[in-house]
Amino acid sequence: MIIDLISDTVTKPTKEMLDVMMSAKVGDDVFNMDPTVNVLQEKVANLFGMEAALFFPSGTMANQTAIKIHTQPGDMVICDKYAHIYNYESGGVAFNSGVTCKLIDGNRGMFTASHIKELASVKPEIYLPYTKLVSIENTTNKGGGACWDYSEIEKIYQITKENNLAFHLDGARLFNALVAKNETPKQYGGLFDTISICFSKGLGAPVGSMLLGTKNHIKKALRIRKLLGGGMRQVGFLAAAANYALDHHVERLAEDHQKAKEIAEVLENCSYITKIEPVETNILIFYVDDAIGADNFIDKMASKNILLTPMGEGKIRIVTHLNYTDEMHEILLKELKNF
Ligand SMILES: *Cc1c(COP(=O)(O)O)cnc(C)c1O
């Protein structure tokens, strides 16, 4: 048995999910004729109280499309130094949109309104990059699954409005935040110009993301998605999986969060652990003694069929998910105690 904790993207569809995929009604989505995709897009737009939504093959393509919509080459995007759009999208901000990122030195991937107040109101000069977009991530990935304080997001929203900046949410794991903080999709739909969400992470679908925005944003997104090679044909099979995930796998995220907390409690009592980041959702980041070393620790665990990821700077990451069973949990806790 392999206990794969490298990411919540490793899940396989459940039998029930596969059944709905197999019986999905499909059509050619490039011609807007896939009924399952159309239903899902409308359902998610309504869920967030936003005008429109578009199904994407990946969260990366959804985020990159949003950045392209909101900017012109030479512009600047404000984001945290841990942001996925900056660190883990292959330099796509430069490649796709020709923009630079102003990285905020936040805490666990999150910054405050005061961090950006001055930056956001810089007067445009011909020699400056024009700031056009503020992008935040909830939950934060490299920040260890941390959840933003909603009132801080409201303050940042105010700043974006006052300065005529677009506001994007990379919500790859937004549902983890909603469950952990008891918030609603509409609270987010009301603040952001565009939101990306992933079905392929904690929600347990094999593939799929969604970009939400105004009708005008989504009209532009349709063109950019095609340009990026993301126009898909009978993709209703995947939209059916995403739809099933939305109906059946949201509330259960609390179980993943609980397991992550239990792992952290065990690690607290392990002498070889030097630091554990606070656990709020399904991501746990910790550091081991220099005498052991992160890479060595990961190798040793791999030899026991337990897979973890290095996140740079000595960080080791564990992500709990739908396919991480109670039995696996017992084995992991035992191996960590005995390491
Ligand atoms: C996973 C992830 C994405 C998108 O990743 P894809 O693998 O392209 O779907 C975007 N943002 C964050 C924070 C993520 O964790």
mmCIF file of N, CA and C in Angstrom, residues 81-141:
data_model
loop_
_atom_site.group_PDB
_atom_site.id
_atom_site.type_symbol
_atom_site.label_atom_id
_atom_site.label_comp_id
_atom_site.label_asym_id
_atom_site.label_seq_id
_atom_site.Cartn_x
_atom_site.Cartn_y
_atom_site.Cartn_z
ATOM 1 N N LYS A 81 4.617 36.832 -2.134
ATOM 2 C CA LYS A 81 5.831 36.157 -2.614
ATOM 3 C C LYS A 81 5.642 34.642 -2.732
ATOM 4 N N TYR A 82 4.659 34.082 -2.034
ATOM 5 C CA TYR A 82 4.391 32.638 -2.134
ATOM 6 C C TYR A 82 3.380 32.293 -3.243
ATOM 7 N N ALA A 83 2.863 33.301 -3.926
ATOM 8 C CA ALA A 83 1.733 33.070 -4.848
ATOM 9 C C ALA A 83 2.015 31.976 -5.881
ATOM 10 N N HIS A 84 1.039 31.121 -6.076
ATOM 11 C CA HIS A 84 1.117 30.072 -7.102
ATOM 12 C C HIS A 84 1.296 30.689 -8.482
ATOM 13 N N ILE A 85 0.592 31.789 -8.757
ATOM 14 C CA ILE A 85 0.685 32.404 -10.096
ATOM 15 C C ILE A 85 2.110 32.849 -10.400
ATOM 16 N N TYR A 86 2.882 33.155 -9.367
ATOM 17 C CA TYR A 86 4.267 33.586 -9.565
ATOM 18 C C TYR A 86 5.243 32.408 -9.517
ATOM 19 N N ASN A 87 5.050 31.497 -8.557
ATOM 20 C CA ASN A 87 6.040 30.445 -8.299
ATOM 21 C C ASN A 87 5.845 29.169 -9.110
ATOM 22 N N TYR A 88 4.596 28.816 -9.382
ATOM 23 C CA TYR A 88 4.334 27.458 -9.874
ATOM 24 C C TYR A 88 3.548 27.415 -11.179
ATOM 25 N N GLU A 89 3.582 28.502 -11.936
ATOM 26 C CA GLU A 89 2.875 28.469 -13.223
ATOM 27 C C GLU A 89 3.855 28.732 -14.357
ATOM 28 N N SER A 90 5.077 28.201 -14.174
ATOM 29 C CA SER A 90 6.097 28.158 -15.237
ATOM 30 C C SER A 90 6.473 29.535 -15.782
ATOM 31 N N GLY A 91 6.357 30.552 -14.951
ATOM 32 C CA GLY A 91 6.658 31.902 -15.446
ATOM 33 C C GLY A 91 5.615 32.406 -16.423
ATOM 34 N N GLY A 92 4.445 31.829 -16.367
ATOM 35 C CA GLY A 92 3.371 32.151 -17.332
ATOM 36 C C GLY A 92 2.956 33.610 -17.328
ATOM 37 N N VAL A 93 3.066 34.283 -16.186
ATOM 38 C CA VAL A 93 2.687 35.712 -16.166
ATOM 39 C C VAL A 93 3.507 36.486 -17.190
ATOM 40 N N ALA A 94 4.818 36.140 -17.301
ATOM 41 C CA ALA A 94 5.674 36.806 -18.286
ATOM 42 C C ALA A 94 5.389 36.276 -19.686
ATOM 43 N N PHE A 95 5.263 34.958 -19.807
ATOM 44 C CA PHE A 95 5.108 34.327 -21.122
ATOM 45 C C PHE A 95 3.766 34.685 -21.773
ATOM 46 N N ASN A 96 2.714 34.579 -20.996
ATOM 47 C CA ASN A 96 1.368 34.761 -21.567
ATOM 48 C C ASN A 96 0.918 36.208 -21.610
ATOM 49 N N SER A 97 1.280 36.975 -20.574
ATOM 50 C CA SER A 97 0.722 38.324 -20.454
ATOM 51 C C SER A 97 1.774 39.427 -20.509
ATOM 52 N N GLY A 98 3.061 39.075 -20.433
ATOM 53 C CA GLY A 98 4.118 40.090 -20.496
ATOM 54 C C GLY A 98 4.079 41.058 -19.334
ATOM 55 N N VAL A 99 3.687 40.540 -18.165
ATOM 56 C CA VAL A 99 3.603 41.421 -16.993
ATOM 57 C C VAL A 99 4.630 41.014 -15.944
ATOM 58 N N THR A 100 4.881 41.922 -14.998
ATOM 59 C CA THR A 100 5.750 41.602 -13.865
ATOM 60 C C THR A 100 4.896 41.483 -12.613
ATOM 61 N N CYS A 101 5.488 40.845 -11.603
ATOM 62 C CA CYS A 101 4.795 40.718 -10.319
ATOM 63 C C CYS A 101 5.507 41.546 -9.275
ATOM 64 N N LYS A 102 4.745 42.295 -8.489
ATOM 65 C CA LYS A 102 5.282 42.953 -7.300
ATOM 66 C C LYS A 102 4.973 41.998 -6.152
ATOM 67 N N LEU A 103 6.020 41.435 -5.576
ATOM 68 C CA LEU A 103 5.812 40.410 -4.551
ATOM 69 C C LEU A 103 5.754 41.033 -3.165
ATOM 70 N N ILE A 104 4.682 40.755 -2.460
ATOM 71 C CA ILE A 104 4.518 41.266 -1.099
ATOM 72 C C ILE A 104 5.079 40.243 -0.118
ATOM 73 N N ASP A 105 5.836 40.748 0.844
ATOM 74 C CA ASP A 105 6.454 39.876 1.848
ATOM 75 C C ASP A 105 5.431 39.623 2.957
ATOM 76 N N GLY A 106 4.464 38.768 2.651
ATOM 77 C CA GLY A 106 3.363 38.522 3.589
ATOM 78 C C GLY A 106 3.684 37.437 4.592
ATOM 79 N N ASN A 107 2.637 36.971 5.265
ATOM 80 C CA ASN A 107 2.771 35.927 6.278
ATOM 81 C C ASN A 107 2.000 34.693 5.816
ATOM 82 N N ARG A 108 2.678 33.585 5.623
ATOM 83 C CA ARG A 108 2.061 32.337 5.161
ATOM 84 C C ARG A 108 1.229 32.544 3.882
ATOM 85 N N GLY A 109 1.752 33.387 3.007
ATOM 86 C CA GLY A 109 1.091 33.583 1.718
ATOM 87 C C GLY A 109 0.008 34.642 1.732
ATOM 88 N N MET A 110 -0.145 35.327 2.876
ATOM 89 C CA MET A 110 -1.216 36.329 2.991
ATOM 90 C C MET A 110 -0.612 37.683 3.378
ATOM 91 N N PHE A 111 -1.177 38.761 2.814
ATOM 92 C CA PHE A 111 -0.717 40.096 3.195
ATOM 93 C C PHE A 111 -1.904 40.892 3.708
ATOM 94 N N THR A 112 -1.652 42.128 4.084
ATOM 95 C CA THR A 112 -2.734 42.952 4.627
ATOM 96 C C THR A 112 -2.979 44.147 3.706
ATOM 97 N N ALA A 113 -4.089 44.818 3.935
ATOM 98 C CA ALA A 113 -4.427 46.001 3.147
ATOM 99 C C ALA A 113 -3.328 47.060 3.283
ATOM 100 N N SER A 114 -2.753 47.161 4.477
ATOM 101 C CA SER A 114 -1.734 48.202 4.680
ATOM 102 C C SER A 114 -0.474 47.923 3.847
ATOM 103 N N HIS A 115 -0.203 46.631 3.560
ATOM 104 C CA HIS A 115 0.949 46.295 2.721
ATOM 105 C C HIS A 115 0.840 46.910 1.324
ATOM 106 N N ILE A 116 -0.383 47.046 0.825
ATOM 107 C CA ILE A 116 -0.523 47.442 -0.590
ATOM 108 C C ILE A 116 -1.123 48.828 -0.780
ATOM 109 N N LYS A 117 -1.490 49.467 0.320
ATOM 110 C CA LYS A 117 -2.198 50.751 0.213
ATOM 111 C C LYS A 117 -1.425 51.755 -0.644
ATOM 112 N N GLU A 118 -0.131 51.909 -0.324
ATOM 113 C CA GLU A 118 0.683 52.891 -1.035
ATOM 114 C C GLU A 118 0.940 52.484 -2.480
ATOM 115 N N LEU A 119 1.316 51.213 -2.623
ATOM 116 C CA LEU A 119 1.612 50.662 -3.951
ATOM 117 C C LEU A 119 0.450 50.829 -4.918
ATOM 118 N N ALA A 120 -0.745 50.596 -4.390
ATOM 119 C CA ALA A 120 -1.932 50.574 -5.234
ATOM 120 C C ALA A 120 -2.275 51.965 -5.747
ATOM 121 N N SER A 121 -1.788 52.994 -5.041
ATOM 122 C CA SER A 121 -2.196 54.348 -5.418
ATOM 123 C C SER A 121 -1.073 55.136 -6.088
ATOM 124 N N VAL A 122 0.005 54.437 -6.499
ATOM 125 C CA VAL A 122 1.092 55.131 -7.208
ATOM 126 C C VAL A 122 0.549 55.717 -8.504
ATOM 127 N N LYS A 123 0.870 56.998 -8.752
ATOM 128 C CA LYS A 123 0.385 57.651 -9.981
ATOM 129 C C LYS A 123 1.080 57.056 -11.199
ATOM 130 N N PRO A 124 0.346 56.794 -12.271
ATOM 131 C CA PRO A 124 0.999 56.238 -13.458
ATOM 132 C C PRO A 124 1.976 57.247 -14.066
ATOM 133 N N GLU A 125 3.196 56.794 -14.307
ATOM 134 C CA GLU A 125 4.208 57.610 -14.993
ATOM 135 C C GLU A 125 4.674 56.777 -16.169
ATOM 136 N N ILE A 126 5.132 57.418 -17.230
ATOM 137 C CA ILE A 126 5.472 56.620 -18.423
ATOM 138 C C ILE A 126 6.593 55.629 -18.155
ATOM 139 N N TYR A 127 7.423 55.901 -17.135
ATOM 140 C CA TYR A 127 8.564 55.002 -16.891
ATOM 141 C C TYR A 127 8.241 53.904 -15.871
ATOM 142 N N LEU A 128 7.016 53.874 -15.358
ATOM 143 C CA LEU A 128 6.646 52.866 -14.347
ATOM 144 C C LEU A 128 5.807 51.750 -14.969
ATOM 145 N N PRO A 129 5.910 50.540 -14.415
ATOM 146 C CA PRO A 129 4.900 49.540 -14.791
ATOM 147 C C PRO A 129 3.561 49.987 -14.202
ATOM 148 N N TYR A 130 2.492 49.848 -14.947
ATOM 149 C CA TYR A 130 1.183 50.226 -14.421
ATOM 150 C C TYR A 130 0.614 49.081 -13.599
ATOM 151 N N THR A 131 0.246 49.363 -12.367
ATOM 152 C CA THR A 131 -0.391 48.340 -11.544
ATOM 153 C C THR A 131 -1.844 48.200 -11.976
ATOM 154 N N LYS A 132 -2.238 46.966 -12.328
ATOM 155 C CA LYS A 132 -3.587 46.764 -12.851
ATOM 156 C C LYS A 132 -4.398 45.744 -12.052
ATOM 157 N N LEU A 133 -3.679 44.883 -11.335
ATOM 158 C CA LEU A 133 -4.360 43.724 -10.765
ATOM 159 C C LEU A 133 -3.767 43.378 -9.409
ATOM 160 N N VAL A 134 -4.648 43.040 -8.464
ATOM 161 C CA VAL A 134 -4.233 42.435 -7.197
ATOM 162 C C VAL A 134 -4.762 41.012 -7.203
ATOM 163 N N SER A 135 -3.873 40.044 -6.925
ATOM 164 C CA SER A 135 -4.286 38.640 -6.927
ATOM 165 C C SER A 135 -3.961 38.025 -5.572
ATOM 166 N N ILE A 136 -4.938 37.356 -4.980
ATOM 167 C CA ILE A 136 -4.674 36.641 -3.730
ATOM 168 C C ILE A 136 -5.067 35.174 -3.889
ATOM 169 N N GLU A 137 -4.634 34.370 -2.937
ATOM 170 C CA GLU A 137 -4.832 32.918 -2.996
ATOM 171 C C GLU A 137 -5.478 32.465 -1.690
ATOM 172 N N ASN A 138 -6.559 31.707 -1.762
ATOM 173 C CA ASN A 138 -7.232 31.215 -0.556
ATOM 174 C C ASN A 138 -7.786 29.818 -0.828
ATOM 175 N N THR A 139 -7.333 28.765 -0.098
ATOM 176 C CA THR A 139 -6.268 28.801 0.881
ATOM 177 C C THR A 139 -4.924 28.994 0.179
ATOM 178 N N THR A 140 -3.902 29.351 0.962
ATOM 179 C CA THR A 140 -2.575 29.485 0.364
ATOM 180 C C THR A 140 -1.922 28.118 0.300
ATOM 181 N N ASN A 141 -1.265 27.848 -0.816
ATOM 182 C CA ASN A 141 -0.626 26.550 -1.014
ATOM 183 C C ASN A 141 0.725 26.529 -0.298
#
